[in-house]
């Protein structure tokens, strides 16, 4: 599946002369073991992936459970993005930054609850 997606994106980039990058997403809701299987499939095609993301239930499956996964992603040379600060609050954003190495925070709507997250020169990840 991963190989087919990468091939399709590469073909589209060639055909339409655009640049696109792929972010692999681990769904934390399925647990650590399932995420490790997903990660193994992505790592088998590491050259076609730019970053790794963690999405899903941050209350039931905090980022700390996935430290090993993100260590592997960084070892592969990937950028790190984490969906955090939606249900669990700003502490989950800090956890994503400190424990998973997040460079980008998906959504992060609860960041407004911690003024320290609005700054951190040179360290604050992008929020979307």
PDB file of C-alpha atoms in Angstrom:
ATOM      1  CA  UNK A   1       0.000   0.000   0.000  1.00  0.00           C
ATOM      2  CA  UNK A   2       2.724   2.480   0.978  1.00  0.00           C
ATOM      3  CA  UNK A   3       4.652   1.725  -2.207  1.00  0.00           C
ATOM      4  CA  UNK A   4       1.554   2.361  -4.343  1.00  0.00           C
ATOM      5  CA  UNK A   5       0.844   5.707  -2.677  1.00  0.00           C
ATOM      6  CA  UNK A   6       4.449   6.841  -3.125  1.00  0.00           C
ATOM      7  CA  UNK A   7       4.447   5.764  -6.776  1.00  0.00           C
ATOM      8  CA  UNK A   8       1.173   7.595  -7.411  1.00  0.00           C
ATOM      9  CA  UNK A   9       2.427  10.811  -5.849  1.00  0.00           C
ATOM     10  CA  UNK A  10       5.700  10.614  -7.776  1.00  0.00           C
ATOM     11  CA  UNK A  11       3.807  10.086 -11.026  1.00  0.00           C
ATOM     12  CA  UNK A  12       1.536  13.044 -10.293  1.00  0.00           C
ATOM     13  CA  UNK A  13       4.533  15.236  -9.515  1.00  0.00           C
ATOM     14  CA  UNK A  14       6.142  14.304 -12.835  1.00  0.00           C
ATOM     15  CA  UNK A  15       2.961  14.652 -14.875  1.00  0.00           C
ATOM     16  CA  UNK A  16       1.904  17.993 -13.412  1.00  0.00           C
ATOM     17  CA  UNK A  17       5.325  19.439 -12.583  1.00  0.00           C
ATOM     18  CA  UNK A  18       4.536  19.969  -8.902  1.00  0.00           C
ATOM     19  CA  UNK A  19       6.413  19.122  -5.739  1.00  0.00           C
ATOM     20  CA  UNK A  20       4.668  17.065  -3.066  1.00  0.00           C
ATOM     21  CA  UNK A  21       6.010  15.405   0.071  1.00  0.00           C
ATOM     22  CA  UNK A  22       4.441  12.607   2.086  1.00  0.00           C
ATOM     23  CA  UNK A  23       3.908  12.436   5.833  1.00  0.00           C
ATOM     24  CA  UNK A  24       3.275   8.986   7.268  1.00  0.00           C
ATOM     25  CA  UNK A  25       0.662   8.978  10.014  1.00  0.00           C
ATOM     26  CA  UNK A  26       0.473   6.653  12.993  1.00  0.00           C
ATOM     27  CA  UNK A  27      -2.992   6.343  14.507  1.00  0.00           C
ATOM     28  CA  UNK A  28      -2.315   6.154  18.240  1.00  0.00           C
ATOM     29  CA  UNK A  29      -5.895   4.972  18.812  1.00  0.00           C
ATOM     30  CA  UNK A  30      -4.866   1.504  17.582  1.00  0.00           C
ATOM     31  CA  UNK A  31      -2.072   1.216  20.165  1.00  0.00           C
ATOM     32  CA  UNK A  32       1.677   0.815  20.216  1.00  0.00           C
ATOM     33  CA  UNK A  33       1.936  -2.551  18.456  1.00  0.00           C
ATOM     34  CA  UNK A  34      -0.258  -1.553  15.516  1.00  0.00           C
ATOM     35  CA  UNK A  35       1.676   1.699  15.193  1.00  0.00           C
ATOM     36  CA  UNK A  36       4.940  -0.251  15.116  1.00  0.00           C
ATOM     37  CA  UNK A  37       3.557  -2.322  12.225  1.00  0.00           C
ATOM     38  CA  UNK A  38       2.505   0.858  10.424  1.00  0.00           C
ATOM     39  CA  UNK A  39       5.931   2.369  11.052  1.00  0.00           C
ATOM     40  CA  UNK A  40       7.721  -0.732   9.730  1.00  0.00           C
ATOM     41  CA  UNK A  41       5.731  -0.466   6.484  1.00  0.00           C
ATOM     42  CA  UNK A  42       6.669   3.202   6.170  1.00  0.00           C
ATOM     43  CA  UNK A  43      10.334   2.600   6.988  1.00  0.00           C
ATOM     44  CA  UNK A  44      10.508  -0.034   4.248  1.00  0.00           C
ATOM     45  CA  UNK A  45       9.966   2.886   1.842  1.00  0.00           C
ATOM     46  CA  UNK A  46      11.739   5.574   3.859  1.00  0.00           C
ATOM     47  CA  UNK A  47      13.080   7.378   0.793  1.00  0.00           C
ATOM     48  CA  UNK A  48       9.531   8.279  -0.243  1.00  0.00           C
ATOM     49  CA  UNK A  49       8.519   9.694   3.150  1.00  0.00           C
ATOM     50  CA  UNK A  50       9.459  13.121   4.528  1.00  0.00           C
ATOM     51  CA  UNK A  51       7.953  13.101   8.018  1.00  0.00           C
ATOM     52  CA  UNK A  52       6.053  11.086  10.598  1.00  0.00           C
ATOM     53  CA  UNK A  53       2.871  12.255  12.331  1.00  0.00           C
ATOM     54  CA  UNK A  54       0.959  10.959  15.348  1.00  0.00           C
ATOM     55  CA  UNK A  55      -2.809  11.422  15.314  1.00  0.00           C
ATOM     56  CA  UNK A  56      -5.810  10.085  17.201  1.00  0.00           C
ATOM     57  CA  UNK A  57      -6.909   9.797  20.832  1.00  0.00           C
ATOM     58  CA  UNK A  58      -4.338  11.778  22.817  1.00  0.00           C
ATOM     59  CA  UNK A  59      -6.183  11.235  26.118  1.00  0.00           C
ATOM     60  CA  UNK A  60      -6.250   7.433  25.945  1.00  0.00           C
ATOM     61  CA  UNK A  61      -2.907   7.094  24.164  1.00  0.00           C
ATOM     62  CA  UNK A  62      -0.484   9.835  25.274  1.00  0.00           C
ATOM     63  CA  UNK A  63       2.538  10.597  23.143  1.00  0.00           C
ATOM     64  CA  UNK A  64       4.928   9.146  25.698  1.00  0.00           C
ATOM     65  CA  UNK A  65       3.816   5.654  24.600  1.00  0.00           C
ATOM     66  CA  UNK A  66       5.277   6.319  21.163  1.00  0.00           C
ATOM     67  CA  UNK A  67       8.760   7.610  22.021  1.00  0.00           C
ATOM     68  CA  UNK A  68      10.467   4.585  20.463  1.00  0.00           C
ATOM     69  CA  UNK A  69       8.484   5.033  17.249  1.00  0.00           C
ATOM     70  CA  UNK A  70       9.617   8.629  16.901  1.00  0.00           C
ATOM     71  CA  UNK A  71      13.219   7.774  17.765  1.00  0.00           C
ATOM     72  CA  UNK A  72      13.130   5.405  14.788  1.00  0.00           C
ATOM     73  CA  UNK A  73      11.629   8.126  12.594  1.00  0.00           C
ATOM     74  CA  UNK A  74      14.344  10.611  13.539  1.00  0.00           C
ATOM     75  CA  UNK A  75      16.978   7.932  12.909  1.00  0.00           C
ATOM     76  CA  UNK A  76      15.497   7.609   9.406  1.00  0.00           C
ATOM     77  CA  UNK A  77      16.037  11.344   8.912  1.00  0.00           C
ATOM     78  CA  UNK A  78      12.357  12.248   8.955  1.00  0.00           C
ATOM     79  CA  UNK A  79      10.784  15.421  10.279  1.00  0.00           C
ATOM     80  CA  UNK A  80       8.332  15.056  13.173  1.00  0.00           C
ATOM     81  CA  UNK A  81       4.785  16.353  13.410  1.00  0.00           C
ATOM     82  CA  UNK A  82       2.319  15.481  16.178  1.00  0.00           C
ATOM     83  CA  UNK A  83      -1.363  16.219  16.600  1.00  0.00           C
ATOM     84  CA  UNK A  84      -1.520  17.512  20.173  1.00  0.00           C
ATOM     85  CA  UNK A  85      -3.270  20.088  22.315  1.00  0.00           C
ATOM     86  CA  UNK A  86      -6.726  19.185  21.138  1.00  0.00           C
ATOM     87  CA  UNK A  87      -8.255  17.113  23.947  1.00  0.00           C
ATOM     88  CA  UNK A  88      -5.399  16.802  26.442  1.00  0.00           C
ATOM     89  CA  UNK A  89      -4.439  20.456  26.732  1.00  0.00           C
ATOM     90  CA  UNK A  90      -1.122  22.281  26.466  1.00  0.00           C
ATOM     91  CA  UNK A  91       0.710  19.599  28.440  1.00  0.00           C
ATOM     92  CA  UNK A  92       0.312  17.271  25.456  1.00  0.00           C
ATOM     93  CA  UNK A  93       1.977  19.896  23.248  1.00  0.00           C
ATOM     94  CA  UNK A  94       4.934  20.088  25.630  1.00  0.00           C
ATOM     95  CA  UNK A  95       5.107  16.299  25.654  1.00  0.00           C
ATOM     96  CA  UNK A  96       5.133  16.236  21.835  1.00  0.00           C
ATOM     97  CA  UNK A  97       7.977  18.769  21.739  1.00  0.00           C
ATOM     98  CA  UNK A  98      10.098  17.354  24.548  1.00  0.00           C
ATOM     99  CA  UNK A  99       9.540  13.618  24.233  1.00  0.00           C
ATOM    100  CA  UNK A 100       8.778  13.090  20.556  1.00  0.00           C
ATOM    101  CA  UNK A 101      10.814  15.930  19.051  1.00  0.00           C
ATOM    102  CA  UNK A 102       7.859  17.603  17.319  1.00  0.00           C
ATOM    103  CA  UNK A 103       8.792  20.297  14.825  1.00  0.00           C
ATOM    104  CA  UNK A 104       5.164  20.848  13.870  1.00  0.00           C
ATOM    105  CA  UNK A 105       1.998  20.586  15.981  1.00  0.00           C
ATOM    106  CA  UNK A 106      -1.233  19.613  14.255  1.00  0.00           C
ATOM    107  CA  UNK A 107      -4.137  21.769  15.419  1.00  0.00           C
ATOM    108  CA  UNK A 108      -2.789  22.561  18.906  1.00  0.00           C
ATOM    109  CA  UNK A 109      -5.863  24.632  19.747  1.00  0.00           C
ATOM    110  CA  UNK A 110      -5.159  24.451  23.500  1.00  0.00           C
ATOM    111  CA  UNK A 111      -1.771  26.166  23.039  1.00  0.00           C
ATOM    112  CA  UNK A 112      -3.512  29.445  23.893  1.00  0.00           C
ATOM    113  CA  UNK A 113      -3.889  28.145  27.464  1.00  0.00           C
ATOM    114  CA  UNK A 114      -0.106  28.320  28.026  1.00  0.00           C
ATOM    115  CA  UNK A 115       1.555  31.634  27.107  1.00  0.00           C
ATOM    116  CA  UNK A 116       4.966  29.920  27.193  1.00  0.00           C
ATOM    117  CA  UNK A 117       3.993  28.082  24.010  1.00  0.00           C
ATOM    118  CA  UNK A 118       3.680  31.375  22.150  1.00  0.00           C
ATOM    119  CA  UNK A 119       7.339  32.131  21.764  1.00  0.00           C
ATOM    120  CA  UNK A 120      10.204  29.797  22.439  1.00  0.00           C
ATOM    121  CA  UNK A 121      12.462  31.460  19.850  1.00  0.00           C
ATOM    122  CA  UNK A 122      14.009  28.897  17.583  1.00  0.00           C
ATOM    123  CA  UNK A 123      12.301  26.019  19.384  1.00  0.00           C
ATOM    124  CA  UNK A 124       8.588  26.504  18.932  1.00  0.00           C
ATOM    125  CA  UNK A 125       7.177  24.123  16.360  1.00  0.00           C
ATOM    126  CA  UNK A 126       4.868  25.313  13.642  1.00  0.00           C
ATOM    127  CA  UNK A 127       1.170  25.007  14.487  1.00  0.00           C
ATOM    128  CA  UNK A 128      -1.503  24.467  11.875  1.00  0.00           C
TER     129      UNK A 128
END
